[in-house]
């Protein structure tokens, strides 16, 4: 691996981004607990395949990982179900907002991909079949081993989403009406809202996603394989085409890395065979992606030349 001083690169990015904090974007106001998060925060962290870590800014502050959790639920379902998973979930970009209902009607309740809300709700249903009543705690246990540190649900965020997640209720009920969910809507959404409410820092996320740059090998448990090489390539492909919703084209154009974002303001990016990167800044653009997080990723690629293209 070319010798880059990653700590210096992240410090430079932090210095360039920090003056822009508060200048644009808005926090996700449709989830009341997220609307209270101070927008002027920025963190960045990475972990290389040879276990070097670097971080800058608010990289150790836990935040709500939200849709980044979909990476981990997808990986768990792929690991346990293999190709059977794709009977109920597609793998095409939606070109629509992450919480859109429109395609579900014409496509008979089969979500376009696992990263839009409908797809992640369908995944939660699969996880309930695979793990039963312990699905929530099994997912959290996986996150703790991947991060190599204790991580927890933010119960206030989960309750806040359950109280105001009208669209997610609509999506789940719609899929249920098409016979595409096996479990009760409330049980499926309880798992979905909890996975979104996992609180982690950039340092923990960069570590946890590490299997995506290691051909599926667990980042912190030597010898343990989470996914096969082929499955890992597929998760990365889906991140590139669908991981940032209707901004996936713009991300591929400006950043050129597989990315997965969440409305908590986090984004995880993968440089296959090299490193995983996590950025966080709560203010979002109109597509629900972190405004400064995306800028930071662009800066990282410009400064290091690390990209899949
Ligand atoms: N919990 C959020 C929701 O369901 C997740 C969306 C996101 O992060 N894009 O609306």
Coordinates of C-alpha atoms and ligand atoms in Angstrom, one line a residue:
X1 CA 0.0 0.0 0.0
X2 CA 1.3 3.4 -0.9
X3 CA 2.3 5.2 2.2
X4 CA -0.1 8.0 2.9
X5 CA -0.2 9.9 6.2
X6 CA -3.9 9.3 6.8
X7 CA -3.9 11.2 10.1
X8 CA -2.5 14.3 8.3
X9 CA -5.1 13.9 5.5
X10 CA -8.0 13.7 7.9
X11 CA -6.7 16.7 10.0
X12 CA -6.6 18.7 6.7
X13 CA -10.1 17.8 5.8
X14 CA -11.3 18.7 9.3
X15 CA -9.6 22.1 9.0
X16 CA -11.3 22.7 5.6
X17 CA -14.7 21.5 6.6
X18 CA -15.0 23.1 10.1
X19 CA -15.4 26.7 8.9
X20 CA -18.3 25.6 6.8
X21 CA -20.3 24.1 9.7
X22 CA -23.7 25.7 10.1
X23 CA -23.6 27.2 6.6
X24 CA -26.1 25.0 4.9
X25 CA -28.4 22.0 5.1
X26 CA -30.9 21.0 7.8
X27 CA -31.1 18.2 10.4
X28 CA -33.8 15.5 9.8
X29 CA -36.8 17.2 11.3
X30 CA -39.3 14.5 10.6
X31 CA -37.8 12.4 13.5
X32 CA -38.2 14.7 16.6
X33 CA -35.3 13.2 18.4
X34 CA -33.0 13.9 15.5
X35 CA -34.3 17.4 15.1
X36 CA -32.7 18.2 18.4
X37 CA -29.2 17.3 17.4
X38 CA -26.8 20.2 17.1
X39 CA -26.0 20.6 13.4
X40 CA -22.5 22.2 13.7
X41 CA -20.6 19.0 14.3
X42 CA -18.2 17.1 12.0
X43 CA -16.2 13.9 12.5
X44 CA -14.2 11.6 10.2
X45 CA -12.4 8.3 10.8
X46 CA -10.9 5.5 8.8
X47 CA -9.4 2.1 9.3
X48 CA -7.1 0.4 6.8
X49 CA -6.9 -3.3 5.9
X50 CA -3.7 -3.4 7.9
X51 CA -5.5 -2.1 11.0
X52 CA -4.2 1.4 11.1
X53 CA -6.8 3.9 12.4
X54 CA -6.9 7.7 12.0
X55 CA -9.6 10.2 13.0
X56 CA -10.3 13.9 13.3
X57 CA -13.0 16.3 14.7
X58 CA -16.0 14.8 16.5
X59 CA -15.0 11.3 15.4
X60 CA -15.7 9.8 18.8
X61 CA -19.2 11.3 19.3
X62 CA -21.9 8.7 19.0
X63 CA -24.8 9.5 16.5
X64 CA -27.8 7.8 15.2
X65 CA -26.6 5.5 12.4
X66 CA -30.1 5.4 10.8
X67 CA -29.9 3.9 7.3
X68 CA -26.3 2.9 7.6
X69 CA -27.7 0.0 9.7
X70 CA -29.1 -1.3 6.4
X71 CA -25.6 -2.4 5.4
X72 CA -25.4 -4.7 8.4
X73 CA -28.9 -6.1 8.2
X74 CA -28.4 -6.8 4.5
X75 CA -25.1 -8.5 5.2
X76 CA -26.7 -10.7 7.9
X77 CA -29.5 -11.7 5.6
X78 CA -27.2 -12.5 2.7
X79 CA -25.0 -14.6 5.0
X80 CA -28.0 -16.6 6.2
X81 CA -30.2 -16.8 3.1
X82 CA -27.9 -16.6 0.1
X83 CA -29.7 -15.9 -3.1
X84 CA -33.1 -16.7 -1.7
X85 CA -33.1 -13.2 -0.3
X86 CA -33.6 -11.7 -3.8
X87 CA -37.1 -13.3 -4.2
X88 CA -38.6 -10.4 -2.2
X89 CA -36.1 -7.6 -2.7
X90 CA -34.8 -6.1 -6.0
X91 CA -31.4 -4.6 -6.7
X92 CA -32.1 -1.7 -9.0
X93 CA -31.6 1.9 -8.1
X94 CA -35.0 3.5 -7.3
X95 CA -34.2 7.1 -8.5
X96 CA -36.8 8.1 -5.8
X97 CA -36.5 9.4 -2.3
X98 CA -35.7 6.8 0.3
X99 CA -39.2 6.8 1.8
X100 CA -41.2 6.9 -1.4
X101 CA -44.3 4.8 -1.8
X102 CA -44.9 5.1 -5.5
X103 CA -42.9 2.2 -7.0
X104 CA -44.3 -0.3 -4.4
X105 CA -47.8 0.0 -6.0
X106 CA -46.7 -0.8 -9.5
X107 CA -44.2 -3.4 -8.5
X108 CA -46.6 -5.4 -6.2
X109 CA -44.9 -4.7 -2.9
X110 CA -41.4 -5.8 -4.0
X111 CA -39.0 -3.0 -3.0
X112 CA -36.5 -1.9 -5.7
X113 CA -33.5 -2.5 -3.5
X114 CA -32.5 -3.3 0.1
X115 CA -31.4 0.3 0.9
X116 CA -34.6 2.3 0.4
X117 CA -36.9 2.1 3.5
X118 CA -39.2 -0.4 1.9
X119 CA -36.3 -2.7 1.2
X120 CA -34.9 -2.4 4.7
X121 CA -38.3 -3.1 6.2
X122 CA -38.5 -6.3 4.0
X123 CA -35.1 -7.2 5.3
X124 CA -36.2 -6.7 8.9
X125 CA -39.0 -9.2 8.2
X126 CA -36.5 -11.7 6.9
X127 CA -34.3 -11.2 10.0
X128 CA -37.3 -12.0 12.2
X129 CA -37.7 -15.3 10.4
X130 CA -34.0 -16.0 10.7
X131 CA -33.4 -14.9 14.3
X132 CA -36.9 -14.9 15.9
X133 CA -37.4 -12.9 19.1
X134 CA -33.7 -12.3 19.6
X135 CA -33.3 -10.5 16.2
X136 CA -32.7 -7.1 17.9
X137 CA -30.2 -8.4 20.4
X138 CA -28.4 -10.5 17.8
X139 CA -28.0 -7.5 15.6
X140 CA -26.7 -5.4 18.4
X141 CA -24.3 -8.2 19.5
X142 CA -22.9 -8.3 15.9
X143 CA -22.4 -4.5 15.9
X144 CA -20.5 -4.8 19.2
X145 CA -18.1 -7.4 17.9
X146 CA -17.6 -5.5 14.6
X147 CA -16.9 -2.2 16.4
X148 CA -14.9 -4.1 19.0
X149 CA -16.6 -1.9 21.7
X150 CA -20.0 -1.8 23.3
X151 CA -22.6 0.0 21.3
X152 CA -26.3 0.5 22.2
X153 CA -29.7 1.4 20.9
X154 CA -30.8 5.0 21.6
X155 CA -34.2 4.2 22.9
X156 CA -35.3 7.8 22.7
X157 CA -34.7 7.9 19.0
X158 CA -36.4 4.5 18.5
X159 CA -39.5 5.7 20.4
X160 CA -39.5 9.0 18.5
X161 CA -39.5 7.2 15.1
X162 CA -42.2 4.7 16.3
X163 CA -44.4 7.6 17.3
X164 CA -44.0 9.6 14.1
X165 CA -42.9 7.1 11.4
X166 CA -46.1 7.4 9.4
X167 CA -44.5 6.7 6.1
X168 CA -42.7 3.7 7.4
X169 CA -46.0 2.4 8.8
X170 CA -47.6 3.0 5.4
X171 CA -44.8 1.2 3.5
X172 CA -45.0 -1.8 5.9
X173 CA -48.8 -2.0 5.7
X174 CA -48.6 -1.7 1.9
X175 CA -46.2 -4.6 1.6
X176 CA -48.2 -6.6 4.1
X177 CA -51.3 -6.1 1.9
X178 CA -49.4 -7.6 -1.0
X179 CA -48.5 -10.6 1.2
X180 CA -44.8 -9.6 1.1
X181 CA -44.2 -9.5 4.9
X182 CA -44.5 -12.7 7.0
X183 CA -44.5 -11.1 10.4
X184 CA -46.8 -8.6 12.1
X185 CA -46.2 -5.0 10.9
X186 CA -45.6 -3.8 14.5
X187 CA -42.9 -6.5 15.1
X188 CA -41.2 -5.7 11.8
X189 CA -41.2 -1.9 12.4
X190 CA -40.0 -2.4 16.0
X191 CA -36.8 -4.1 14.7
X192 CA -36.5 -1.5 11.9
X193 CA -36.8 1.5 14.2
X194 CA -34.3 -0.1 16.6
X195 CA -31.7 -0.8 14.0
X196 CA -31.9 2.8 12.8
X197 CA -31.5 4.0 16.4
X198 CA -28.2 2.3 17.0
X199 CA -25.8 5.0 18.2
X200 CA -22.2 4.7 17.0
X201 CA -19.3 7.0 16.4
X202 CA -17.3 7.5 13.2
X203 CA -14.4 5.5 14.7
X204 CA -16.7 2.6 15.6
X205 CA -18.4 2.7 12.1
X206 CA -15.2 2.8 10.2
X207 CA -14.1 -0.3 12.1
X208 CA -17.4 -2.1 11.9
X209 CA -17.8 -1.7 8.1
X210 CA -14.2 -3.1 7.7
X211 CA -15.4 -6.5 6.3
X212 CA -16.4 -4.6 3.2
X213 CA -12.8 -3.8 2.3
X214 CA -11.5 -7.2 3.4
X215 CA -13.5 -9.5 1.1
X216 CA -15.9 -10.3 3.9
X217 CA -13.4 -11.0 6.7
X218 CA -14.4 -9.8 10.1
X219 CA -12.4 -6.6 10.9
X220 CA -11.7 -7.4 14.5
X221 CA -11.9 -11.2 14.9
X222 CA -9.2 -13.0 13.0
X223 CA -10.3 -16.0 11.0
X224 CA -14.0 -15.1 11.1
X225 CA -15.7 -14.6 7.7
X226 CA -18.9 -12.6 7.6
X227 CA -19.5 -12.8 3.9
X228 CA -17.9 -14.5 1.0
X229 CA -15.8 -12.5 -1.4
X230 CA -18.6 -12.5 -4.0
X231 CA -21.2 -11.4 -1.5
X232 CA -19.0 -8.6 -0.4
X233 CA -18.5 -7.4 -3.9
X234 CA -22.3 -7.4 -4.3
X235 CA -22.8 -5.3 -1.1
X236 CA -20.3 -2.8 -2.4
X237 CA -22.0 -2.7 -5.9
X238 CA -25.4 -2.0 -4.2
X239 CA -23.8 0.7 -2.1
X240 CA -22.5 2.4 -5.3
X241 CA -25.8 2.2 -7.2
X242 CA -28.4 2.5 -4.3
X243 CA -26.6 3.5 -1.1
X244 CA -27.4 7.2 -1.3
X245 CA -30.8 6.9 -2.8
X246 CA -31.7 9.4 -5.6
X247 CA -28.3 11.0 -5.1
X248 CA -26.4 7.8 -6.0
X249 CA -25.5 9.1 -9.5
X250 CA -24.1 12.3 -8.0
X251 CA -22.1 10.4 -5.3
X252 CA -20.6 8.1 -8.0
X253 CA -19.8 11.2 -10.1
X254 CA -18.3 13.3 -7.3
X255 CA -16.9 10.6 -4.9
X256 CA -16.6 7.4 -6.9
X257 CA -16.7 5.1 -3.9
X258 CA -19.4 2.7 -2.6
X259 CA -21.2 4.7 0.1
X260 CA -24.1 4.2 2.5
X261 CA -25.7 7.2 4.2
X262 CA -28.2 7.8 7.0
X263 CA -30.4 10.7 8.0
X264 CA -28.5 11.0 11.2
X265 CA -25.8 12.6 9.0
X266 CA -23.4 9.7 8.8
X267 CA -21.9 8.2 5.6
X268 CA -19.8 5.0 5.4
X269 CA -17.5 4.7 2.3
X270 CA -15.4 1.7 1.1
X271 CA -12.1 1.7 -0.8
X272 CA -12.1 -2.0 -1.6
X273 CA -8.9 -3.8 -0.4
X274 CA -7.7 -0.6 1.2
X275 CA -9.8 0.9 3.9
X276 CA -13.2 2.0 5.2
X277 CA -14.1 5.5 6.0
X278 CA -16.9 7.1 8.1
X279 CA -17.9 10.7 8.1
X280 CA -20.6 12.5 10.1
X281 CA -22.2 15.9 10.0
X282 CA -25.9 16.2 10.9
X283 CA -27.0 18.8 8.4
X284 CA -28.5 17.1 5.4
X285 CA -29.2 18.1 1.8
X286 CA -32.6 17.7 0.1
X287 CA -31.9 14.0 -0.7
X288 CA -31.3 13.2 3.0
X289 CA -27.5 12.9 2.7
X290 CA -25.0 14.8 4.9
X291 CA -24.0 17.9 3.0
X292 CA -20.6 18.3 4.6
X293 CA -20.1 14.5 4.8
X294 CA -20.3 14.3 1.0
X295 CA -17.9 17.3 0.7
X296 CA -15.5 15.6 3.1
X297 CA -15.5 12.4 1.0
X298 CA -14.9 14.4 -2.1
X299 CA -11.9 16.0 -0.4
X300 CA -10.6 12.6 0.7
X301 CA -10.6 11.2 -2.8
X302 CA -9.1 14.4 -4.2
X303 CA -6.3 14.4 -1.6
X304 CA -5.5 10.6 -1.7
X305 CA -6.5 9.6 -5.2
X306 CA -8.2 6.6 -3.6
X307 CA -11.2 5.7 -5.7
X308 CA -12.5 2.6 -7.4
X309 CA -12.2 4.3 -10.7
Ligands
LIG1 N1 -35.1 5.7 10.1 C1 -35.1 6.5 8.9 C2 -36.5 6.4 8.3 O1 -37.0 5.3 8.3 C3 -34.0 6.1 8.1 C4 -33.9 6.8 6.7 C5 -32.5 7.1 6.3 O2 -31.6 7.2 7.1 N2 -32.4 7.5 5.1 O3 -37.0 7.3 7.7

